[in-house]
Amino acid sequence: MGFVVALVVAGAAGFIALSYEIIWYRVISYASWGLPGAFGLLLAAYLLGLAIGSRVAGRFCTDDKAGNAKVLRSLAAFTFFANVVAWLVVPVFGWVSKLWDWPPALAAVIVAAGLLGAILPLVAHFGIKPDDRAGVNLSYVYLANIIGSSAGSLITGFVFFDAFTLQTTSMIVACLGMVLVAALVLLSDLGGSGRSSGVVATLVAGVLFVKLTPVAYDRIWERLQWKTTLEEDTRFLDVVETKSGVVAVTKEKMVFGGGAYDGKVSTSLRWDSNGIFRAYGVGAMHPAPKNVLMIGLATGAWAQVVSQIPGVEKLTVVEINPGYLQLIGKYDEVKSLLTNPKVEIVIDDGRRWLNRHPESRFDVVVMNTTWNWRAHSTNLLSVEFLELARSRLAPGGILYFNSTSSDDVQFTAATVFPHALRVWNFVAVSDSPFSWDKQRWKNLVETMKLDGEPVVDVNDPDNAQFFADTYAYPDTVNGPYDREGLESRDNILKRTTAEGAKLITDDNMVPEWRKVLRFQDPTH
């Protein structure tokens, strides 16, 4: 193998290997609901595989064969095998999920990474002559591998995943692996007919990848979502994949973002199946919420409700994943949100957007935050973020966000702000006194409309009990602890302190590291 060939092969092998790692991480991240420790476990498995592969490859580097074209035949066969095994890792995660959660499937990552990782030392050995420039040339080969690896991560993560599904991306990477195999065959010492046969065989393998990928990867998101409870006919109604993640919708209109429950496409207050009354509550807590900021769009249900609360003149929504916009346009309950002149939707990171708009002030900032223990949740739950959001509140403004029932989050919110109210698993905080006003709540329930239709029919006698229960909700703040009711700031602090809650900061990332390994019950 010539030195130039070694550089090219090292770069291409790095591109393919890191592309597969990005593909595997997308799968693991989905299966784990974005567990903070998921990437660390993947990286550990990947590096262990590389170490084993490199060590085993050393057994084949005992002879001086630098520059020998014969080794290209063996390297082509080895690369082919490594590519097939790497392509199979995603289906293995899907098949294994029917029996166990995702960690046992990391064994497939170790095997595949070991095979892919063995390519670099083999290339270095066979492509570098054992002379006085061996060290320098090794550094160039290693540099080529690093460049290829970086390009693989960036192109696959930011370009392929933004343009293609996981299935298509995996097929592309597998075919790129076949291109490398074909190149090695052409450069080998095989005769003319041997090269032709080898290239044809590689092309056939590439066609098989194209044909078999849809079969092997079929219902991969459903398999990772339902795991042991998957049925033969279980399928998502919609799946949207972008570089920002995977969003899936069930037939019951439940939405899962990155595998985690992300709400339901429903705005019905009368038949509340997703706790949407908490969104309506914005109108009960603030007397005149003219200018509202919402960080996180998700299903659009919350934005649809908040934008039509009487008095709201403008709703700015900051959403990091544009994939949600594709879904919202498909569902009647929320699609008018996209044409509502009062609504401005910005694709950006919420914290970054706040930092870039220091002049903005809002009457209410709403965040239906994801699960507190998911990766990066600290970014929206820490003391530092709460102080940032506070600086963007107008006088009397309220920050209203989902604590996902975390004592740490509720304790932090009630500590940072002098006024706080727990609303089921949400927390509303402010620098000014406020309450869930009983009369405002009653007026809102009786008069509010969505897209011109009353949210509840006040003339329907069957709604009598609903009205009685709804009107009594503000009284829960004075009663005993109710998980779904209201709770005062004093009680929040007393209760969460007794439970050992900690103040969340950007440094300690408490909710993310409370339990590093957390596995979900697939039946929920």
Coordinates of C-alpha atoms in Angstrom, one line a residue:
M1 CA 0.0 0.0 0.0
G2 CA 1.4 3.4 -1.0
F3 CA 1.6 6.2 1.5
V4 CA -1.0 8.4 -0.4
V5 CA -3.4 5.4 -0.4
A6 CA -2.8 5.1 3.3
L7 CA -3.7 8.7 3.9
V8 CA -7.0 8.4 1.8
V9 CA -8.0 5.1 3.5
A10 CA -7.3 6.5 7.0
G11 CA -9.4 9.6 6.3
A12 CA -12.3 7.6 4.7
A13 CA -12.2 5.1 7.6
G14 CA -12.4 7.9 10.1
F15 CA -15.3 9.4 8.3
I16 CA -17.3 6.2 8.2
A17 CA -16.5 5.2 11.8
L18 CA -17.5 8.5 13.3
S19 CA -20.6 8.6 11.1
Y20 CA -21.7 5.3 12.6
E21 CA -21.1 6.6 16.1
I22 CA -23.4 9.6 15.5
I23 CA -26.0 7.2 14.1
W24 CA -25.7 5.0 17.2
Y25 CA -26.0 7.9 19.5
R26 CA -29.2 9.1 17.9
V27 CA -30.6 5.6 18.6
I28 CA -29.4 5.4 22.2
S29 CA -30.5 8.9 22.9
Y30 CA -34.0 8.1 21.8
A31 CA -34.1 4.8 23.6
S32 CA -32.9 6.4 26.9
W33 CA -35.1 9.5 26.6
G34 CA -32.0 11.7 26.5
L35 CA -30.4 10.2 29.6
P36 CA -27.4 12.4 30.6
G37 CA -25.2 9.4 31.0
A38 CA -26.1 7.8 27.6
F39 CA -23.4 9.4 25.6
G40 CA -20.8 8.6 28.2
L41 CA -21.8 4.9 28.1
L42 CA -21.7 4.9 24.3
L43 CA -18.3 6.6 24.3
A44 CA -17.0 4.0 26.8
A45 CA -18.3 1.2 24.6
Y46 CA -16.9 2.8 21.5
L47 CA -13.4 3.4 23.0
L48 CA -13.3 -0.1 24.5
G49 CA -14.1 -1.5 21.0
L50 CA -11.3 0.7 19.5
A51 CA -8.8 -0.5 22.1
I52 CA -9.7 -4.1 21.5
G53 CA -9.6 -3.8 17.8
S54 CA -6.3 -2.0 17.8
R55 CA -4.8 -4.6 20.1
V56 CA -6.1 -7.5 17.9
A57 CA -4.9 -5.7 14.7
G58 CA -1.4 -5.8 16.2
R59 CA -1.3 -9.6 15.7
F60 CA -1.5 -9.0 11.9
C61 CA 1.3 -6.4 11.9
T62 CA 4.3 -8.7 12.4
D63 CA 5.6 -8.7 8.9
D64 CA 7.1 -5.8 7.0
K65 CA 4.6 -5.4 4.2
A66 CA 4.6 -1.6 3.7
G67 CA 3.9 -0.7 0.1
N68 CA 2.8 -4.2 -0.7
A69 CA -0.4 -4.2 -2.8
K70 CA -1.3 -7.7 -1.7
V71 CA -2.4 -6.4 1.7
L72 CA -5.1 -4.3 0.0
R73 CA -7.1 -7.4 -0.8
S74 CA -7.2 -8.4 2.9
L75 CA -7.9 -4.9 4.0
A76 CA -10.8 -4.6 1.5
A77 CA -12.3 -7.9 2.8
F78 CA -11.8 -6.7 6.4
T79 CA -13.3 -3.3 5.7
F80 CA -16.3 -4.9 4.1
F81 CA -16.9 -7.1 7.1
A82 CA -16.5 -4.2 9.5
N83 CA -19.0 -2.1 7.5
V84 CA -21.7 -4.8 7.5
V85 CA -21.3 -5.3 11.3
A86 CA -21.5 -1.5 11.9
W87 CA -24.6 -1.3 9.7
L88 CA -26.3 -4.0 11.8
V89 CA -25.9 -2.2 15.1
V90 CA -29.1 -0.2 14.8
P91 CA -31.3 -3.2 14.0
V92 CA -29.6 -5.0 17.0
F93 CA -30.8 -2.2 19.3
G94 CA -34.3 -2.6 17.8
W95 CA -34.3 -6.4 18.2
V96 CA -32.8 -6.4 21.7
S97 CA -35.4 -3.8 22.9
K98 CA -38.1 -6.5 22.8
L99 CA -36.2 -8.4 25.5
W100 CA -34.2 -5.8 27.5
D101 CA -33.6 -2.0 27.7
W102 CA -30.9 -0.6 25.5
P103 CA -27.6 -1.1 27.6
P104 CA -27.0 -4.8 26.6
A105 CA -27.0 -3.7 22.9
L106 CA -23.9 -1.7 23.6
A107 CA -22.1 -5.1 23.1
A108 CA -22.8 -4.6 19.4
V109 CA -21.2 -1.2 19.5
I110 CA -18.1 -2.7 21.1
V111 CA -17.8 -5.4 18.3
A112 CA -18.5 -2.9 15.5
A113 CA -16.1 -0.3 16.9
G114 CA -13.5 -2.9 17.4
L115 CA -13.7 -3.9 13.7
L116 CA -13.7 -0.3 12.5
G117 CA -11.0 0.7 14.9
A118 CA -8.7 -2.0 13.6
I119 CA -8.5 -0.4 10.2
L120 CA -6.3 2.6 11.3
P121 CA -3.5 0.5 12.8
L122 CA -3.6 -1.8 9.8
V123 CA -3.3 1.1 7.4
A124 CA -0.5 2.6 9.5
H125 CA 1.4 -0.6 9.5
F126 CA 1.0 -1.5 5.8
G127 CA 1.1 2.0 4.5
I128 CA 4.2 3.4 6.3
K129 CA 7.7 2.2 5.5
P130 CA 9.9 1.4 8.5
D131 CA 12.5 4.1 7.8
D132 CA 13.6 7.3 9.4
R133 CA 10.4 9.1 8.4
A134 CA 8.1 6.5 9.9
G135 CA 7.2 8.8 12.9
V136 CA 6.5 11.8 10.6
N137 CA 4.4 9.7 8.2
L138 CA 2.5 8.2 11.1
S139 CA 1.5 11.6 12.3
Y140 CA 0.2 12.4 8.8
V141 CA -1.9 9.2 8.7
Y142 CA -3.3 10.0 12.1
L143 CA -4.1 13.5 11.0
A144 CA -5.9 12.2 8.0
N145 CA -7.9 10.0 10.2
I146 CA -8.8 12.8 12.6
I147 CA -9.9 15.1 9.7
G148 CA -12.0 12.3 8.3
S149 CA -13.5 11.6 11.8
S150 CA -14.4 15.2 12.3
A151 CA -15.9 15.5 8.9
G152 CA -18.0 12.4 9.6
S153 CA -19.4 13.8 12.8
L154 CA -20.2 17.2 11.4
I155 CA -21.6 16.1 8.0
T156 CA -23.6 13.2 9.4
G157 CA -24.9 15.1 12.4
F158 CA -25.7 18.4 10.8
V159 CA -26.2 17.7 7.1
F160 CA -27.4 14.1 6.7
F161 CA -29.7 14.1 9.7
D162 CA -31.2 17.4 8.6
A163 CA -31.9 16.1 5.1
F164 CA -32.6 12.4 5.6
T165 CA -34.1 9.9 8.0
L166 CA -32.0 7.6 10.2
Q167 CA -32.8 4.8 7.8
T168 CA -31.5 6.8 4.7
T169 CA -28.5 8.1 6.6
S170 CA -27.5 4.7 7.6
M171 CA -27.9 3.4 4.0
I172 CA -25.7 6.3 2.7
V173 CA -22.9 5.6 5.2
A174 CA -23.0 1.9 4.5
C175 CA -22.8 2.6 0.7
L176 CA -19.8 5.0 1.4
G177 CA -18.2 2.1 3.1
M178 CA -18.7 0.0 0.0
V179 CA -17.1 2.7 -2.1
L180 CA -14.0 2.5 0.1
V181 CA -14.0 -1.3 -0.3
A182 CA -14.3 -1.0 -4.1
A183 CA -11.4 1.5 -4.1
L184 CA -9.2 -0.9 -2.2
V185 CA -10.1 -3.7 -4.6
L186 CA -9.1 -1.5 -7.6
L187 CA -5.8 -0.6 -6.0
S188 CA -5.0 -4.2 -5.0
D189 CA -2.7 -6.7 -6.9
L190 CA -5.7 -8.6 -8.3
G191 CA -5.6 -9.1 -12.0
G192 CA -8.0 -7.4 -14.4
S193 CA -10.7 -10.0 -14.1
G194 CA -10.2 -10.2 -10.3
R195 CA -10.6 -6.5 -9.9
S196 CA -13.7 -6.5 -12.1
S197 CA -15.2 -9.4 -10.1
G198 CA -14.4 -7.6 -6.8
V199 CA -15.9 -4.3 -7.9
V200 CA -19.1 -6.1 -9.2
A201 CA -19.4 -7.9 -5.9
T202 CA -19.0 -4.7 -4.0
L203 CA -21.7 -3.0 -6.2
V204 CA -24.0 -5.9 -5.5
A205 CA -23.4 -5.5 -1.8
G206 CA -24.2 -1.8 -2.1
V207 CA -27.5 -2.6 -3.8
L208 CA -28.3 -5.1 -1.0
F209 CA -27.7 -2.4 1.5
V210 CA -30.2 -0.2 -0.3
K211 CA -32.8 -3.0 -0.5
L212 CA -32.3 -4.4 3.0
T213 CA -32.0 -1.2 5.1
P214 CA -35.8 -0.5 5.0
V215 CA -36.4 -4.1 6.1
A216 CA -33.8 -4.2 8.9
Y217 CA -34.6 -0.7 10.2
D218 CA -38.4 -1.1 9.9
R219 CA -40.3 0.5 12.9
I220 CA -37.0 1.3 14.7
W221 CA -38.5 4.2 16.6
E222 CA -41.5 2.2 17.6
R223 CA -39.3 -0.6 18.8
L224 CA -37.2 1.8 20.9
Q225 CA -40.3 3.5 22.2
W226 CA -42.5 0.6 23.2
K227 CA -39.7 -1.9 23.8
T228 CA -41.1 -5.1 25.4
T229 CA -44.7 -4.0 24.9
L230 CA -44.4 -3.5 21.1
E231 CA -47.2 -5.2 19.1
E232 CA -47.1 -6.4 15.5
D233 CA -49.3 -3.5 14.3
T234 CA -47.8 -0.7 16.5
R235 CA -46.8 2.2 14.3
F236 CA -46.5 5.9 14.9
L237 CA -48.9 8.2 13.1
D238 CA -46.2 10.7 12.3
V239 CA -42.4 10.8 12.6
V240 CA -40.3 13.9 11.9
E241 CA -36.5 13.7 11.9
T242 CA -34.2 16.7 11.8
K243 CA -30.7 17.4 13.0
S244 CA -32.4 18.6 16.2
G245 CA -33.9 15.3 17.0
V246 CA -36.8 12.9 16.4
V247 CA -40.4 13.7 17.1
A248 CA -43.1 11.0 16.9
V249 CA -46.9 11.1 17.3
T250 CA -49.0 8.1 18.2
K251 CA -52.5 7.4 16.9
E252 CA -53.8 8.9 20.1
K253 CA -52.0 12.1 19.3
M254 CA -49.5 11.7 22.1
V255 CA -46.2 13.3 21.1
F256 CA -42.7 12.0 22.0
G257 CA -39.7 14.2 21.5
G258 CA -36.4 12.2 21.5
G259 CA -38.3 9.3 23.1
A260 CA -39.7 11.3 26.0
Y261 CA -43.4 12.2 26.5
D262 CA -43.7 15.7 25.1
G263 CA -47.5 16.3 25.4
K264 CA -50.6 15.7 23.4
V265 CA -52.2 17.5 20.6
S266 CA -55.2 18.6 22.5
T267 CA -56.6 22.0 23.6
S268 CA -59.8 20.8 25.2
L269 CA -60.4 22.2 28.7
R270 CA -63.7 20.3 29.0
W271 CA -62.1 17.0 28.2
D272 CA -58.6 17.7 29.6
S273 CA -56.4 14.7 28.9
N274 CA -53.0 16.5 29.0
G275 CA -53.3 19.0 31.9
I276 CA -54.0 21.8 29.4
F277 CA -55.9 23.7 32.2
R278 CA -52.4 24.8 33.3
A279 CA -52.1 26.8 30.1
Y280 CA -55.5 28.4 30.6
G281 CA -54.3 29.3 34.1
V282 CA -52.0 32.0 32.7
G283 CA -55.1 34.2 32.4
A284 CA -56.0 33.5 36.0
M285 CA -52.7 34.4 37.4
H286 CA -51.8 37.6 35.4
P287 CA -54.4 40.4 35.1
A288 CA -53.2 41.6 31.7
P289 CA -50.8 39.3 29.9
K290 CA -50.3 41.4 26.8
N291 CA -46.9 40.3 25.8
V292 CA -46.0 36.7 26.3
L293 CA -42.8 34.7 25.6
M294 CA -43.0 30.9 25.3
I295 CA -39.8 28.8 25.3
G296 CA -40.6 25.5 23.7
L297 CA -43.4 24.9 21.2
A298 CA -43.7 21.1 21.1
T299 CA -47.2 20.1 20.0
G300 CA -48.4 23.7 19.8
A301 CA -51.3 23.0 22.2
W302 CA -50.0 25.4 24.9
A303 CA -49.2 28.1 22.3
Q304 CA -52.6 27.7 20.8
V305 CA -54.3 28.3 24.1
V306 CA -52.1 31.1 25.5
S307 CA -52.2 33.0 22.2
Q308 CA -56.0 33.2 22.5
I309 CA -56.3 34.1 26.2
P310 CA -58.2 37.4 26.3
G311 CA -55.8 40.4 26.4
V312 CA -52.8 38.6 24.9
E313 CA -51.6 40.9 22.1
K314 CA -48.4 39.1 21.1
L315 CA -46.9 35.6 21.7
T316 CA -43.3 35.0 20.9
V317 CA -42.4 31.3 20.7
V318 CA -38.8 30.1 20.7
E319 CA -38.4 26.5 19.7
I320 CA -35.1 24.7 19.0
N321 CA -36.5 21.9 16.8
P322 CA -38.1 23.0 13.6
G323 CA -39.6 19.6 13.2
Y324 CA -42.5 20.5 15.4
L325 CA -43.7 23.0 12.9
Q326 CA -44.2 20.2 10.3
L327 CA -46.4 18.4 12.8
I328 CA -48.5 21.3 13.9
G329 CA -49.6 22.0 10.4
K330 CA -51.1 18.5 10.2
Y331 CA -53.5 18.8 13.1
D332 CA -56.7 20.8 13.1
E333 CA -56.5 21.6 16.9
V334 CA -53.4 23.6 16.5
K335 CA -52.7 24.3 12.8
S336 CA -54.2 27.8 12.9
L337 CA -51.3 28.7 15.2
L338 CA -49.1 28.9 12.2
T339 CA -51.2 31.7 10.6
N340 CA -52.1 33.5 13.8
P341 CA -50.9 37.1 13.3
K342 CA -50.3 37.5 17.0
V343 CA -47.8 34.6 17.1
E344 CA -44.2 34.8 16.1
I345 CA -42.2 31.6 16.0
V346 CA -38.4 31.7 16.2
I347 CA -36.1 28.7 15.8
D348 CA -33.4 29.1 18.3
D349 CA -32.2 28.0 21.7
G350 CA -34.2 29.6 24.4
R351 CA -31.4 30.7 26.7
R352 CA -29.4 32.0 23.8
W353 CA -32.4 33.9 22.5
L354 CA -32.9 35.6 25.9
N355 CA -29.2 36.5 26.0
R356 CA -29.4 38.1 22.6
H357 CA -32.5 40.1 23.4
P358 CA -31.7 42.1 26.6
E359 CA -34.1 44.8 25.7
S360 CA -37.2 42.5 25.6
R361 CA -39.7 42.5 28.5
F362 CA -42.6 40.2 28.9
D363 CA -45.7 40.0 31.1
V364 CA -45.4 36.2 31.2
V365 CA -42.7 33.8 30.3
V366 CA -44.0 30.2 29.8
M367 CA -41.9 27.1 29.5
N368 CA -43.5 23.6 29.3
T369 CA -40.1 22.3 30.1
T370 CA -39.1 18.7 29.4
W371 CA -38.3 16.2 32.1
N372 CA -35.9 17.6 34.7
W373 CA -33.5 14.7 34.5
R374 CA -32.9 14.8 30.8
A375 CA -29.6 15.9 29.3
H376 CA -29.2 19.7 29.2
S377 CA -32.3 20.4 31.3
T378 CA -30.2 22.4 33.7
N379 CA -29.9 24.9 30.9
L380 CA -33.5 26.0 31.6
L381 CA -33.8 25.2 35.3
S382 CA -30.7 26.6 37.1
V383 CA -30.4 29.7 39.3
E384 CA -28.5 31.4 36.5
F385 CA -31.3 30.8 34.0
L386 CA -34.0 31.9 36.4
E387 CA -32.1 35.1 37.0
L388 CA -31.8 35.6 33.3
A389 CA -35.5 35.1 32.8
R390 CA -36.3 37.4 35.7
S391 CA -34.4 40.2 34.0
R392 CA -36.7 39.9 31.0
L393 CA -39.9 40.2 33.0
A394 CA -41.9 43.4 32.9
P395 CA -43.1 44.8 36.3
G396 CA -45.5 42.3 37.8
G397 CA -44.3 39.7 35.3
I398 CA -44.6 36.0 36.0
L399 CA -42.3 33.1 35.0
Y400 CA -44.3 29.9 34.7
F401 CA -42.6 26.7 33.9
N402 CA -42.9 22.9 34.3
S403 CA -40.9 21.5 37.2
T404 CA -41.9 17.9 36.1
S405 CA -42.6 17.4 39.9
S406 CA -38.9 17.8 40.8
D407 CA -38.4 18.9 44.4
D408 CA -35.1 20.4 43.4
V409 CA -36.7 22.6 40.6
Q410 CA -39.5 23.7 42.9
F411 CA -37.1 24.5 45.7
T412 CA -34.8 26.5 43.4
A413 CA -37.7 28.5 41.9
A414 CA -39.2 29.3 45.3
T415 CA -35.7 30.3 46.6
V416 CA -34.8 32.6 43.8
F417 CA -38.2 34.5 43.7
P418 CA -40.0 36.0 46.7
H419 CA -43.4 34.9 45.4
A420 CA -44.2 31.4 44.1
L421 CA -47.2 29.2 43.5
R422 CA -47.1 25.5 42.5
V423 CA -49.7 24.6 39.9
W424 CA -49.7 20.8 39.9
N425 CA -46.2 20.1 38.5
F426 CA -45.7 23.6 37.3
V427 CA -44.3 26.5 39.3
A428 CA -45.2 30.2 38.8
V429 CA -42.8 32.7 40.3
S430 CA -42.6 36.5 40.3
D431 CA -41.0 39.5 42.1
S432 CA -44.6 40.8 42.8
P433 CA -47.5 39.2 44.7
F434 CA -49.9 37.2 42.6
S435 CA -52.4 34.4 42.9
W436 CA -54.7 32.1 40.9
D437 CA -57.5 34.7 41.0
K438 CA -60.9 33.0 41.4
Q439 CA -63.0 35.5 39.6
R440 CA -60.6 35.9 36.7
W441 CA -60.5 32.1 36.4
K442 CA -64.3 31.9 36.4
N443 CA -64.6 34.6 33.8
L444 CA -62.0 33.0 31.6
V445 CA -63.6 29.6 31.7
E446 CA -67.0 31.0 30.8
T447 CA -66.0 33.4 28.1
M448 CA -62.8 32.3 26.4
K449 CA -62.9 31.0 22.8
L450 CA -60.5 29.0 20.6
D451 CA -60.7 29.8 16.9
G452 CA -64.0 31.4 17.6
E453 CA -65.5 28.4 19.5
P454 CA -66.2 28.6 23.3
V455 CA -63.8 26.4 25.2
V456 CA -66.8 25.1 27.3
D457 CA -70.5 25.3 26.6
V458 CA -71.9 27.1 29.6
N459 CA -75.5 26.2 28.6
D460 CA -74.9 22.4 28.7
P461 CA -76.3 21.0 32.0
D462 CA -73.9 18.1 31.7
N463 CA -71.1 20.5 32.4
A464 CA -72.4 21.4 35.8
Q465 CA -70.0 19.2 37.7
F466 CA -67.1 20.3 35.5
F467 CA -67.8 23.9 36.4
A468 CA -68.1 23.2 40.1
D469 CA -64.8 21.3 40.2
T470 CA -63.0 23.9 38.0
Y471 CA -64.2 26.9 40.0
A472 CA -63.0 25.2 43.2
Y473 CA -59.5 24.7 41.9
P474 CA -58.1 28.0 43.3
D475 CA -59.2 26.8 46.8
T476 CA -56.8 24.0 46.8
V477 CA -54.0 26.4 47.8
N478 CA -55.6 26.5 51.3
G479 CA -56.2 22.8 51.6
P480 CA -53.9 19.9 52.5
Y481 CA -51.2 18.9 50.1
D482 CA -52.7 17.9 46.7
R483 CA -50.3 16.7 44.1
E484 CA -52.4 18.2 41.3
G485 CA -53.5 21.3 43.2
L486 CA -52.0 24.6 44.2
E487 CA -49.3 25.1 46.8
S488 CA -48.0 28.3 48.4
R489 CA -44.4 29.3 48.4
D490 CA -44.0 28.7 52.2
N491 CA -45.3 25.2 51.8
I492 CA -43.1 24.5 48.8
L493 CA -40.0 25.5 50.7
K494 CA -41.0 23.6 53.8
R495 CA -41.9 20.4 51.9
T496 CA -38.9 20.4 49.5
T497 CA -36.4 21.3 52.2
A498 CA -37.7 18.3 54.3
E499 CA -37.2 16.1 51.2
G500 CA -33.5 17.2 50.9
A501 CA -34.0 19.3 47.8
K502 CA -30.9 21.2 46.5
L503 CA -30.4 24.5 44.7
I504 CA -29.8 23.9 41.0
T505 CA -26.9 25.7 39.4
D506 CA -25.1 25.5 36.1
D507 CA -22.2 24.0 37.9
N508 CA -23.8 21.2 40.0
M509 CA -26.5 20.2 37.4
V510 CA -28.4 18.5 40.2
P511 CA -31.4 17.1 38.4
E512 CA -29.3 15.6 35.6
W513 CA -27.0 13.8 38.0
R514 CA -29.4 12.8 40.7
K515 CA -29.5 9.4 39.1
V516 CA -27.0 8.9 36.3
L517 CA -28.6 5.6 35.1
R518 CA -32.3 5.8 34.9
F519 CA -34.3 3.4 32.9
Q520 CA -37.9 3.8 31.8
D521 CA -40.9 1.6 32.3
P522 CA -41.9 0.8 28.8
T523 CA -45.5 0.4 29.9
H524 CA -45.7 4.1 30.7

